[in-house]
């Protein structure tokens, strides 16, 4: 299976998604969508057959196509004063190697990264480190749909439980029933 991630500005309705969905379906794949209304961004996880050339996917205007699964979080600090520090930490020269984009939205930031290059714990740890300087909390919303293998990997790392594997994820097992 080949996974691609599409990141698009704005919330897309079914009619706007239809051309991409149809192209993916014709290629023998499927698309899972998620929209962060407050963040103003939509994401699609495209699952395509092995060997599929992702460059054939036409992305809607304002969109970015990543050749892998990408984790995208909408991060909203409890104190607005902390937002510039977060934007600098993830959008500046010292950002972790796996960060692909850091976009501001009203009251927050969207952080997109490649989990193969930077673990989720590093990203969340850096978020909390920056926010500790301001003594404030945060809310985080997962924006991008993720393949079950990536979900299992992040869960195993975060829980320190290497036995967490895709075949042990309940939602996947229910889906097979």
CSV table of C-alpha atoms in Angstrom, one decimal:
chain,number,residue,atom,x,y,z
A,1,UNK,CA,0.0,0.0,0.0
A,2,UNK,CA,1.2,3.5,-0.9
A,3,UNK,CA,0.1,6.3,1.4
A,4,UNK,CA,0.0,10.0,0.4
A,5,UNK,CA,-1.2,13.0,2.4
A,6,UNK,CA,-3.0,16.0,0.9
A,7,UNK,CA,-3.1,19.2,2.9
A,8,UNK,CA,-5.5,21.8,1.6
A,9,UNK,CA,-6.4,25.3,2.8
A,10,UNK,CA,-10.1,25.6,3.9
A,11,UNK,CA,-12.9,23.2,4.6
A,12,UNK,CA,-13.9,21.3,1.5
A,13,UNK,CA,-17.4,20.2,0.8
A,14,UNK,CA,-18.2,16.9,-1.0
A,15,UNK,CA,-18.4,18.6,-4.4
A,16,UNK,CA,-14.8,20.0,-4.0
A,17,UNK,CA,-13.5,16.6,-2.8
A,18,UNK,CA,-15.2,14.7,-5.6
A,19,UNK,CA,-12.5,15.0,-8.4
A,20,UNK,CA,-9.7,13.9,-6.1
A,21,UNK,CA,-11.8,11.1,-4.6
A,22,UNK,CA,-12.7,9.9,-8.1
A,23,UNK,CA,-9.1,9.9,-9.3
A,24,UNK,CA,-8.1,7.9,-6.3
A,25,UNK,CA,-11.0,5.4,-6.7
A,26,UNK,CA,-10.1,4.9,-10.4
A,27,UNK,CA,-6.5,4.1,-9.4
A,28,UNK,CA,-7.9,1.4,-7.0
A,29,UNK,CA,-7.4,3.3,-3.8
A,30,UNK,CA,-9.4,5.2,-1.2
A,31,UNK,CA,-9.3,8.6,0.4
A,32,UNK,CA,-10.1,9.4,4.1
A,33,UNK,CA,-10.8,13.0,4.9
A,34,UNK,CA,-10.7,15.2,8.0
A,35,UNK,CA,-11.3,18.9,8.3
A,36,UNK,CA,-10.2,21.2,11.1
A,37,UNK,CA,-12.9,23.9,11.1
A,38,UNK,CA,-11.2,26.2,13.5
A,39,UNK,CA,-7.8,25.7,11.9
A,40,UNK,CA,-9.3,26.2,8.4
A,41,UNK,CA,-7.5,23.2,6.8
A,42,UNK,CA,-8.5,19.9,5.3
A,43,UNK,CA,-6.5,16.7,5.0
A,44,UNK,CA,-6.8,13.5,3.1
A,45,UNK,CA,-5.0,10.3,3.5
A,46,UNK,CA,-4.8,8.6,0.2
A,47,UNK,CA,-4.3,4.8,0.2
A,48,UNK,CA,-3.2,3.6,-3.2
A,49,UNK,CA,-2.0,0.2,-4.6
A,50,UNK,CA,1.7,-0.6,-4.3
A,51,UNK,CA,3.8,0.9,-7.1
A,52,UNK,CA,1.4,3.8,-7.7
A,53,UNK,CA,3.0,7.0,-8.9
A,54,UNK,CA,1.8,9.7,-6.6
A,55,UNK,CA,2.8,12.4,-9.0
A,56,UNK,CA,-0.2,11.6,-11.1
A,57,UNK,CA,-2.5,13.0,-8.3
A,58,UNK,CA,-3.9,16.4,-9.1
A,59,UNK,CA,-4.2,18.4,-5.9
A,60,UNK,CA,-6.8,21.2,-5.7
A,61,UNK,CA,-5.5,24.8,-5.7
A,62,UNK,CA,-3.9,25.8,-2.4
A,63,UNK,CA,-3.1,22.2,-1.6
A,64,UNK,CA,0.1,20.3,-0.9
A,65,UNK,CA,0.7,16.6,-1.7
A,66,UNK,CA,3.1,14.8,0.5
A,67,UNK,CA,4.5,11.4,-0.7
A,68,UNK,CA,4.0,9.8,2.7
A,69,UNK,CA,1.6,9.8,5.7
A,70,UNK,CA,2.0,13.1,7.6
A,71,UNK,CA,0.8,14.0,11.1
A,72,UNK,CA,-0.9,17.4,11.3
A,73,UNK,CA,-1.8,19.0,14.6
A,74,UNK,CA,-3.8,22.1,15.3
A,75,UNK,CA,-2.2,23.6,18.4
A,76,UNK,CA,-3.9,26.3,20.4
A,77,UNK,CA,-2.0,27.8,23.4
A,78,UNK,CA,-4.1,28.9,26.3
A,79,UNK,CA,-2.2,32.3,26.2
A,80,UNK,CA,-2.0,34.1,22.9
A,81,UNK,CA,1.4,35.5,23.9
A,82,UNK,CA,2.8,32.0,23.5
A,83,UNK,CA,1.9,31.7,19.9
A,84,UNK,CA,4.8,33.6,18.4
A,85,UNK,CA,7.3,31.4,20.3
A,86,UNK,CA,5.6,28.3,19.0
A,87,UNK,CA,5.6,29.6,15.4
A,88,UNK,CA,9.3,30.3,15.7
A,89,UNK,CA,10.1,26.9,17.3
A,90,UNK,CA,8.3,25.0,14.5
A,91,UNK,CA,8.6,27.4,11.6
A,92,UNK,CA,12.0,28.9,12.2
A,93,UNK,CA,15.5,27.7,11.5
A,94,UNK,CA,15.8,25.5,14.6
A,95,UNK,CA,12.6,23.5,13.9
A,96,UNK,CA,12.9,19.7,14.2
A,97,UNK,CA,14.1,18.0,11.0
A,98,UNK,CA,10.8,16.3,10.3
A,99,UNK,CA,8.7,19.5,10.4
A,100,UNK,CA,7.3,20.0,6.9
A,101,UNK,CA,5.2,23.1,7.6
A,102,UNK,CA,4.1,25.4,10.4
A,103,UNK,CA,1.1,27.6,9.6
A,104,UNK,CA,-0.6,30.2,11.7
A,105,UNK,CA,-4.4,30.3,12.1
A,106,UNK,CA,-6.5,32.5,14.4
A,107,UNK,CA,-5.4,31.6,17.9
A,108,UNK,CA,-3.1,28.8,17.0
A,109,UNK,CA,-0.6,27.0,14.7
A,110,UNK,CA,-0.8,23.9,12.5
A,111,UNK,CA,2.2,21.7,12.6
A,112,UNK,CA,2.7,19.2,9.9
A,113,UNK,CA,5.6,16.7,10.2
A,114,UNK,CA,7.0,13.4,8.9
A,115,UNK,CA,6.8,10.9,11.7
A,116,UNK,CA,9.5,8.8,10.1
A,117,UNK,CA,12.0,11.7,10.7
A,118,UNK,CA,10.7,13.1,14.0
A,119,UNK,CA,8.8,11.1,16.6
A,120,UNK,CA,5.5,12.5,18.0
A,121,UNK,CA,7.0,12.6,21.5
A,122,UNK,CA,9.7,15.0,20.3
A,123,UNK,CA,7.1,17.3,18.8
A,124,UNK,CA,4.8,17.3,21.8
A,125,UNK,CA,7.7,17.6,24.2
A,126,UNK,CA,8.9,20.7,22.3
A,127,UNK,CA,5.4,22.1,22.4
A,128,UNK,CA,5.2,21.7,26.1
A,129,UNK,CA,8.7,23.0,26.6
A,130,UNK,CA,7.9,26.2,24.8
A,131,UNK,CA,4.6,26.6,26.6
A,132,UNK,CA,6.2,26.1,30.0
A,133,UNK,CA,8.0,29.4,29.4
A,134,UNK,CA,4.6,31.0,29.6
A,135,UNK,CA,3.1,28.8,32.2
A,136,UNK,CA,0.2,28.0,30.0
A,137,UNK,CA,-1.6,24.9,28.7
A,138,UNK,CA,-2.8,24.0,25.3
A,139,UNK,CA,-5.3,22.1,23.2
A,140,UNK,CA,-4.3,19.9,20.4
A,141,UNK,CA,-6.5,18.5,17.6
A,142,UNK,CA,-5.3,15.8,15.2
A,143,UNK,CA,-6.1,17.1,11.8
A,144,UNK,CA,-4.8,14.4,9.4
A,145,UNK,CA,-6.2,10.9,9.1
A,146,UNK,CA,-3.5,8.3,9.7
A,147,UNK,CA,-2.9,4.7,8.5
A,148,UNK,CA,-3.4,2.2,11.3
A,149,UNK,CA,0.3,1.2,11.2
A,150,UNK,CA,1.3,4.7,12.1
A,151,UNK,CA,-1.3,5.0,14.8
A,152,UNK,CA,0.1,1.7,16.3
A,153,UNK,CA,3.6,3.0,16.1
A,154,UNK,CA,2.8,6.3,17.8
A,155,UNK,CA,0.8,4.6,20.5
A,156,UNK,CA,3.5,2.0,21.1
A,157,UNK,CA,6.2,4.7,21.4
A,158,UNK,CA,4.0,7.0,23.6
A,159,UNK,CA,2.9,4.3,25.9
A,160,UNK,CA,6.3,2.5,26.0
A,161,UNK,CA,4.4,-0.6,24.9
A,162,UNK,CA,6.1,-2.3,21.9
A,163,UNK,CA,3.3,-4.9,21.9
A,164,UNK,CA,0.9,-2.4,20.5
A,165,UNK,CA,0.6,-3.5,16.9
A,166,UNK,CA,-1.9,-2.8,14.1
A,167,UNK,CA,-3.6,-6.2,14.5
A,168,UNK,CA,-4.2,-5.3,18.2
A,169,UNK,CA,-6.1,-2.1,17.5
A,170,UNK,CA,-9.7,-2.6,18.3
A,171,UNK,CA,-11.2,-0.4,15.6
A,172,UNK,CA,-9.4,-2.4,13.0
A,173,UNK,CA,-10.5,-5.7,14.4
A,174,UNK,CA,-14.1,-4.5,14.5
A,175,UNK,CA,-13.8,-3.3,10.9
A,176,UNK,CA,-12.9,-6.8,9.9
A,177,UNK,CA,-15.9,-8.4,11.7
